């Protein structure tokens, strides 16, 4: 009785399949490590400002301390509004069918700062008293809420979101990851200051 000969193709498959499996395993492990490193690098950015806008505001103040003292002022001042994302919490990178899913908190307004160096005074009436910072400081502070609403209406948060997605996409593409889906959480509300 003759022994059946094994074909060379059989030996090729027998030795090449484990090698192919090992290469695939190492590639996936390397990819997962790249994703984890990228996630840690992005998370370490913490509070990332991704949009900034300057609003110029006209303010009128009037202070009458008594019948004699009359102080009035009309001036403009710039408010610098910054928006972005706090990546230290709520940020994650996950793999979903060969796609990276980026979850992050929706951008919020970080700060609204009045820039006193930008004050341009157009009108000042100082009758028996000098205009002091305390005469207009409350008015400048009260305008911050209106500026916040205006920033939200002008889509500053949407611009901050687009800029963040562009930044994260660039970081991930530098690591060879191109199929990315973004899932912001907690959209809306305008954030807190």
PDB file of C-alpha atoms in Angstrom:
ATOM      1  CA  UNK A   1       0.000   0.000   0.000  1.00  0.00           C
ATOM      2  CA  UNK A   2       1.232   3.323  -1.016  1.00  0.00           C
ATOM      3  CA  UNK A   3       1.428   6.238   1.382  1.00  0.00           C
ATOM      4  CA  UNK A   4      -0.363   9.367   0.224  1.00  0.00           C
ATOM      5  CA  UNK A   5       2.050  12.210  -0.471  1.00  0.00           C
ATOM      6  CA  UNK A   6       1.512  15.550   1.179  1.00  0.00           C
ATOM      7  CA  UNK A   7       1.629  18.460  -1.201  1.00  0.00           C
ATOM      8  CA  UNK A   8       4.078  21.347  -0.757  1.00  0.00           C
ATOM      9  CA  UNK A   9       1.107  23.701  -0.551  1.00  0.00           C
ATOM     10  CA  UNK A  10      -0.008  21.911   2.616  1.00  0.00           C
ATOM     11  CA  UNK A  11       3.387  22.569   4.235  1.00  0.00           C
ATOM     12  CA  UNK A  12       3.300  26.169   3.091  1.00  0.00           C
ATOM     13  CA  UNK A  13      -0.098  26.680   4.751  1.00  0.00           C
ATOM     14  CA  UNK A  14       0.977  24.807   7.845  1.00  0.00           C
ATOM     15  CA  UNK A  15       3.933  27.127   8.434  1.00  0.00           C
ATOM     16  CA  UNK A  16       2.593  30.414   7.059  1.00  0.00           C
ATOM     17  CA  UNK A  17      -0.755  30.539   8.914  1.00  0.00           C
ATOM     18  CA  UNK A  18       0.848  30.854  12.373  1.00  0.00           C
ATOM     19  CA  UNK A  19       3.206  33.528  11.032  1.00  0.00           C
ATOM     20  CA  UNK A  20       0.288  35.469   9.535  1.00  0.00           C
ATOM     21  CA  UNK A  21      -1.671  35.128  12.791  1.00  0.00           C
ATOM     22  CA  UNK A  22       1.329  36.375  14.782  1.00  0.00           C
ATOM     23  CA  UNK A  23       1.775  39.381  12.469  1.00  0.00           C
ATOM     24  CA  UNK A  24      -1.926  40.267  12.790  1.00  0.00           C
ATOM     25  CA  UNK A  25      -1.786  39.947  16.576  1.00  0.00           C
ATOM     26  CA  UNK A  26       1.313  42.132  16.847  1.00  0.00           C
ATOM     27  CA  UNK A  27      -0.202  44.716  14.500  1.00  0.00           C
ATOM     28  CA  UNK A  28      -3.396  44.922  16.576  1.00  0.00           C
ATOM     29  CA  UNK A  29      -1.403  45.154  19.806  1.00  0.00           C
ATOM     30  CA  UNK A  30       0.778  47.912  18.351  1.00  0.00           C
ATOM     31  CA  UNK A  31      -2.331  49.755  17.116  1.00  0.00           C
ATOM     32  CA  UNK A  32      -3.983  49.507  20.552  1.00  0.00           C
ATOM     33  CA  UNK A  33      -0.826  50.833  22.190  1.00  0.00           C
ATOM     34  CA  UNK A  34      -0.736  53.788  19.748  1.00  0.00           C
ATOM     35  CA  UNK A  35      -4.382  54.548  20.525  1.00  0.00           C
ATOM     36  CA  UNK A  36      -3.766  54.392  24.278  1.00  0.00           C
ATOM     37  CA  UNK A  37      -0.699  56.649  24.017  1.00  0.00           C
ATOM     38  CA  UNK A  38      -2.612  59.156  21.895  1.00  0.00           C
ATOM     39  CA  UNK A  39      -5.493  59.144  24.397  1.00  0.00           C
ATOM     40  CA  UNK A  40      -3.143  59.817  27.319  1.00  0.00           C
ATOM     41  CA  UNK A  41      -1.393  62.583  25.417  1.00  0.00           C
ATOM     42  CA  UNK A  42      -4.703  64.273  24.562  1.00  0.00           C
ATOM     43  CA  UNK A  43      -6.073  63.811  28.102  1.00  0.00           C
ATOM     44  CA  UNK A  44      -2.958  65.499  29.522  1.00  0.00           C
ATOM     45  CA  UNK A  45      -3.901  68.691  27.668  1.00  0.00           C
ATOM     46  CA  UNK A  46      -6.550  69.157  30.425  1.00  0.00           C
ATOM     47  CA  UNK A  47      -8.401  72.470  29.863  1.00  0.00           C
ATOM     48  CA  UNK A  48      -7.798  73.117  26.197  1.00  0.00           C
ATOM     49  CA  UNK A  49      -8.865  76.499  24.800  1.00  0.00           C
ATOM     50  CA  UNK A  50      -9.943  75.886  21.206  1.00  0.00           C
ATOM     51  CA  UNK A  51     -11.697  79.184  20.432  1.00  0.00           C
ATOM     52  CA  UNK A  52     -11.214  82.797  21.452  1.00  0.00           C
ATOM     53  CA  UNK A  53     -13.252  85.810  20.474  1.00  0.00           C
ATOM     54  CA  UNK A  54     -13.120  89.500  21.319  1.00  0.00           C
ATOM     55  CA  UNK A  55     -16.334  91.477  21.831  1.00  0.00           C
ATOM     56  CA  UNK A  56     -16.295  95.261  21.880  1.00  0.00           C
ATOM     57  CA  UNK A  57     -18.977  96.767  24.070  1.00  0.00           C
ATOM     58  CA  UNK A  58     -20.238 100.328  24.594  1.00  0.00           C
ATOM     59  CA  UNK A  59     -20.925 101.227  28.232  1.00  0.00           C
ATOM     60  CA  UNK A  60     -22.581 104.309  29.685  1.00  0.00           C
ATOM     61  CA  UNK A  61     -22.425 105.033  33.410  1.00  0.00           C
ATOM     62  CA  UNK A  62     -23.995 107.776  35.420  1.00  0.00           C
ATOM     63  CA  UNK A  63     -23.346 108.473  39.101  1.00  0.00           C
ATOM     64  CA  UNK A  64     -25.185 111.199  41.005  1.00  0.00           C
ATOM     65  CA  UNK A  65     -24.063 111.161  44.612  1.00  0.00           C
ATOM     66  CA  UNK A  66     -26.036 114.299  45.562  1.00  0.00           C
ATOM     67  CA  UNK A  67     -27.352 117.470  43.943  1.00  0.00           C
ATOM     68  CA  UNK A  68     -23.851 118.747  43.231  1.00  0.00           C
ATOM     69  CA  UNK A  69     -21.742 115.693  42.290  1.00  0.00           C
ATOM     70  CA  UNK A  70     -22.510 114.395  38.795  1.00  0.00           C
ATOM     71  CA  UNK A  71     -20.253 111.872  37.000  1.00  0.00           C
ATOM     72  CA  UNK A  72     -21.044 110.401  33.587  1.00  0.00           C
ATOM     73  CA  UNK A  73     -18.960 108.354  31.231  1.00  0.00           C
ATOM     74  CA  UNK A  74     -19.360 106.752  27.814  1.00  0.00           C
ATOM     75  CA  UNK A  75     -16.645 104.309  26.775  1.00  0.00           C
ATOM     76  CA  UNK A  76     -15.938 101.100  24.906  1.00  0.00           C
ATOM     77  CA  UNK A  77     -14.224  98.066  26.354  1.00  0.00           C
ATOM     78  CA  UNK A  78     -13.144  94.718  24.920  1.00  0.00           C
ATOM     79  CA  UNK A  79     -14.237  91.439  26.457  1.00  0.00           C
ATOM     80  CA  UNK A  80     -12.080  88.404  25.676  1.00  0.00           C
ATOM     81  CA  UNK A  81     -14.130  85.192  25.636  1.00  0.00           C
ATOM     82  CA  UNK A  82     -12.373  81.820  25.650  1.00  0.00           C
ATOM     83  CA  UNK A  83     -14.074  78.475  25.042  1.00  0.00           C
ATOM     84  CA  UNK A  84     -12.836  74.935  24.951  1.00  0.00           C
ATOM     85  CA  UNK A  85     -12.953  71.503  26.526  1.00  0.00           C
ATOM     86  CA  UNK A  86     -11.795  70.029  29.821  1.00  0.00           C
ATOM     87  CA  UNK A  87     -10.215  66.787  28.606  1.00  0.00           C
ATOM     88  CA  UNK A  88      -9.219  65.601  32.080  1.00  0.00           C
ATOM     89  CA  UNK A  89     -12.668  64.036  32.574  1.00  0.00           C
ATOM     90  CA  UNK A  90     -15.184  62.592  30.136  1.00  0.00           C
ATOM     91  CA  UNK A  91     -12.630  61.980  27.383  1.00  0.00           C
ATOM     92  CA  UNK A  92     -12.042  58.535  25.899  1.00  0.00           C
ATOM     93  CA  UNK A  93     -10.800  56.769  22.781  1.00  0.00           C
ATOM     94  CA  UNK A  94     -12.416  53.433  21.936  1.00  0.00           C
ATOM     95  CA  UNK A  95     -12.174  51.044  19.003  1.00  0.00           C
ATOM     96  CA  UNK A  96     -15.409  50.179  17.195  1.00  0.00           C
ATOM     97  CA  UNK A  97     -15.143  48.023  14.030  1.00  0.00           C
ATOM     98  CA  UNK A  98     -11.753  49.395  12.933  1.00  0.00           C
ATOM     99  CA  UNK A  99     -12.917  52.924  13.701  1.00  0.00           C
ATOM    100  CA  UNK A 100     -11.803  55.072  16.605  1.00  0.00           C
ATOM    101  CA  UNK A 101     -14.648  56.619  18.586  1.00  0.00           C
ATOM    102  CA  UNK A 102     -13.643  59.810  20.389  1.00  0.00           C
ATOM    103  CA  UNK A 103     -15.940  60.742  23.284  1.00  0.00           C
ATOM    104  CA  UNK A 104     -15.434  64.111  24.954  1.00  0.00           C
ATOM    105  CA  UNK A 105     -17.387  66.751  26.885  1.00  0.00           C
ATOM    106  CA  UNK A 106     -18.968  69.383  24.649  1.00  0.00           C
ATOM    107  CA  UNK A 107     -17.069  72.705  24.720  1.00  0.00           C
ATOM    108  CA  UNK A 108     -17.988  75.337  27.261  1.00  0.00           C
ATOM    109  CA  UNK A 109     -17.048  78.929  27.925  1.00  0.00           C
ATOM    110  CA  UNK A 110     -14.013  79.043  30.192  1.00  0.00           C
ATOM    111  CA  UNK A 111     -13.727  82.776  30.783  1.00  0.00           C
ATOM    112  CA  UNK A 112     -15.047  86.208  29.940  1.00  0.00           C
ATOM    113  CA  UNK A 113     -12.481  88.841  30.839  1.00  0.00           C
ATOM    114  CA  UNK A 114     -12.885  92.588  30.512  1.00  0.00           C
ATOM    115  CA  UNK A 115      -9.672  94.058  29.118  1.00  0.00           C
ATOM    116  CA  UNK A 116      -9.259  97.372  30.946  1.00  0.00           C
ATOM    117  CA  UNK A 117      -6.302  98.306  28.756  1.00  0.00           C
ATOM    118  CA  UNK A 118      -8.724  98.448  25.801  1.00  0.00           C
ATOM    119  CA  UNK A 119     -10.955 101.180  27.276  1.00  0.00           C
ATOM    120  CA  UNK A 120     -11.561 104.047  24.870  1.00  0.00           C
ATOM    121  CA  UNK A 121     -13.378 106.915  26.548  1.00  0.00           C
ATOM    122  CA  UNK A 122     -15.665 108.966  24.299  1.00  0.00           C
ATOM    123  CA  UNK A 123     -17.397 111.159  26.809  1.00  0.00           C
ATOM    124  CA  UNK A 124     -16.681 112.014  30.437  1.00  0.00           C
ATOM    125  CA  UNK A 125     -18.475 114.508  32.641  1.00  0.00           C
ATOM    126  CA  UNK A 126     -16.918 115.041  36.043  1.00  0.00           C
ATOM    127  CA  UNK A 127     -18.859 117.685  37.949  1.00  0.00           C
ATOM    128  CA  UNK A 128     -17.420 118.101  41.460  1.00  0.00           C
ATOM    129  CA  UNK A 129     -16.014 114.579  41.493  1.00  0.00           C
ATOM    130  CA  UNK A 130     -13.608 112.353  39.578  1.00  0.00           C
ATOM    131  CA  UNK A 131     -14.723 109.166  37.845  1.00  0.00           C
ATOM    132  CA  UNK A 132     -13.280 106.185  39.701  1.00  0.00           C
ATOM    133  CA  UNK A 133     -13.036 102.548  38.703  1.00  0.00           C
ATOM    134  CA  UNK A 134     -15.718 101.687  41.253  1.00  0.00           C
ATOM    135  CA  UNK A 135     -18.138 103.971  39.361  1.00  0.00           C
ATOM    136  CA  UNK A 136     -18.188 101.691  36.309  1.00  0.00           C
ATOM    137  CA  UNK A 137     -16.914  98.316  37.582  1.00  0.00           C
ATOM    138  CA  UNK A 138     -20.381  96.921  38.394  1.00  0.00           C
ATOM    139  CA  UNK A 139     -21.661  97.845  34.932  1.00  0.00           C
ATOM    140  CA  UNK A 140     -18.652  96.195  33.275  1.00  0.00           C
ATOM    141  CA  UNK A 141     -19.185  93.054  35.375  1.00  0.00           C
ATOM    142  CA  UNK A 142     -22.958  92.962  34.693  1.00  0.00           C
ATOM    143  CA  UNK A 143     -22.307  92.933  30.936  1.00  0.00           C
ATOM    144  CA  UNK A 144     -20.533  89.558  31.179  1.00  0.00           C
ATOM    145  CA  UNK A 145     -23.794  87.573  31.173  1.00  0.00           C
ATOM    146  CA  UNK A 146     -24.992  89.351  28.029  1.00  0.00           C
ATOM    147  CA  UNK A 147     -21.612  88.734  26.395  1.00  0.00           C
ATOM    148  CA  UNK A 148     -21.875  85.023  27.326  1.00  0.00           C
ATOM    149  CA  UNK A 149     -25.302  84.760  25.662  1.00  0.00           C
ATOM    150  CA  UNK A 150     -23.992  86.598  22.603  1.00  0.00           C
ATOM    151  CA  UNK A 151     -20.997  84.236  22.394  1.00  0.00           C
ATOM    152  CA  UNK A 152     -23.288  81.195  22.507  1.00  0.00           C
ATOM    153  CA  UNK A 153     -25.598  82.702  19.863  1.00  0.00           C
ATOM    154  CA  UNK A 154     -22.633  83.518  17.625  1.00  0.00           C
ATOM    155  CA  UNK A 155     -21.735  79.812  17.612  1.00  0.00           C
ATOM    156  CA  UNK A 156     -18.454  80.233  19.480  1.00  0.00           C
ATOM    157  CA  UNK A 157     -18.988  76.808  21.091  1.00  0.00           C
ATOM    158  CA  UNK A 158     -19.571  75.186  17.700  1.00  0.00           C
ATOM    159  CA  UNK A 159     -16.331  76.723  16.438  1.00  0.00           C
ATOM    160  CA  UNK A 160     -14.542  75.463  19.560  1.00  0.00           C
ATOM    161  CA  UNK A 161     -15.956  71.986  18.843  1.00  0.00           C
ATOM    162  CA  UNK A 162     -14.810  72.026  15.198  1.00  0.00           C
ATOM    163  CA  UNK A 163     -11.342  73.209  16.223  1.00  0.00           C
ATOM    164  CA  UNK A 164     -11.090  70.454  18.850  1.00  0.00           C
ATOM    165  CA  UNK A 165     -12.108  67.782  16.341  1.00  0.00           C
ATOM    166  CA  UNK A 166      -9.537  69.100  13.871  1.00  0.00           C
ATOM    167  CA  UNK A 167      -6.813  69.062  16.526  1.00  0.00           C
ATOM    168  CA  UNK A 168      -7.615  65.522  17.720  1.00  0.00           C
ATOM    169  CA  UNK A 169      -7.890  64.286  14.115  1.00  0.00           C
ATOM    170  CA  UNK A 170      -4.419  65.669  13.420  1.00  0.00           C
ATOM    171  CA  UNK A 171      -2.925  63.964  16.473  1.00  0.00           C
ATOM    172  CA  UNK A 172      -4.525  60.630  15.576  1.00  0.00           C
ATOM    173  CA  UNK A 173      -3.619  60.868  11.877  1.00  0.00           C
ATOM    174  CA  UNK A 174       0.007  61.460  12.861  1.00  0.00           C
ATOM    175  CA  UNK A 175      -0.205  58.025  14.491  1.00  0.00           C
ATOM    176  CA  UNK A 176      -1.669  56.412  11.379  1.00  0.00           C
ATOM    177  CA  UNK A 177      -5.289  56.421  12.564  1.00  0.00           C
ATOM    178  CA  UNK A 178      -7.642  57.888   9.982  1.00  0.00           C
ATOM    179  CA  UNK A 179     -11.114  56.399  10.539  1.00  0.00           C
ATOM    180  CA  UNK A 180     -12.407  58.565  13.403  1.00  0.00           C
ATOM    181  CA  UNK A 181     -15.898  59.256  14.742  1.00  0.00           C
ATOM    182  CA  UNK A 182     -16.544  62.042  17.263  1.00  0.00           C
ATOM    183  CA  UNK A 183     -19.230  61.817  19.938  1.00  0.00           C
ATOM    184  CA  UNK A 184     -19.476  64.942  22.094  1.00  0.00           C
ATOM    185  CA  UNK A 185     -21.480  64.571  25.293  1.00  0.00           C
ATOM    186  CA  UNK A 186     -23.568  67.171  27.087  1.00  0.00           C
ATOM    187  CA  UNK A 187     -24.124  69.428  24.067  1.00  0.00           C
ATOM    188  CA  UNK A 188     -25.871  72.731  24.676  1.00  0.00           C
ATOM    189  CA  UNK A 189     -26.443  74.998  27.613  1.00  0.00           C
ATOM    190  CA  UNK A 190     -23.546  77.314  26.846  1.00  0.00           C
ATOM    191  CA  UNK A 191     -21.433  75.999  29.678  1.00  0.00           C
ATOM    192  CA  UNK A 192     -20.468  77.844  32.769  1.00  0.00           C
ATOM    193  CA  UNK A 193     -17.981  80.608  33.226  1.00  0.00           C
TER     194      UNK A 193
END
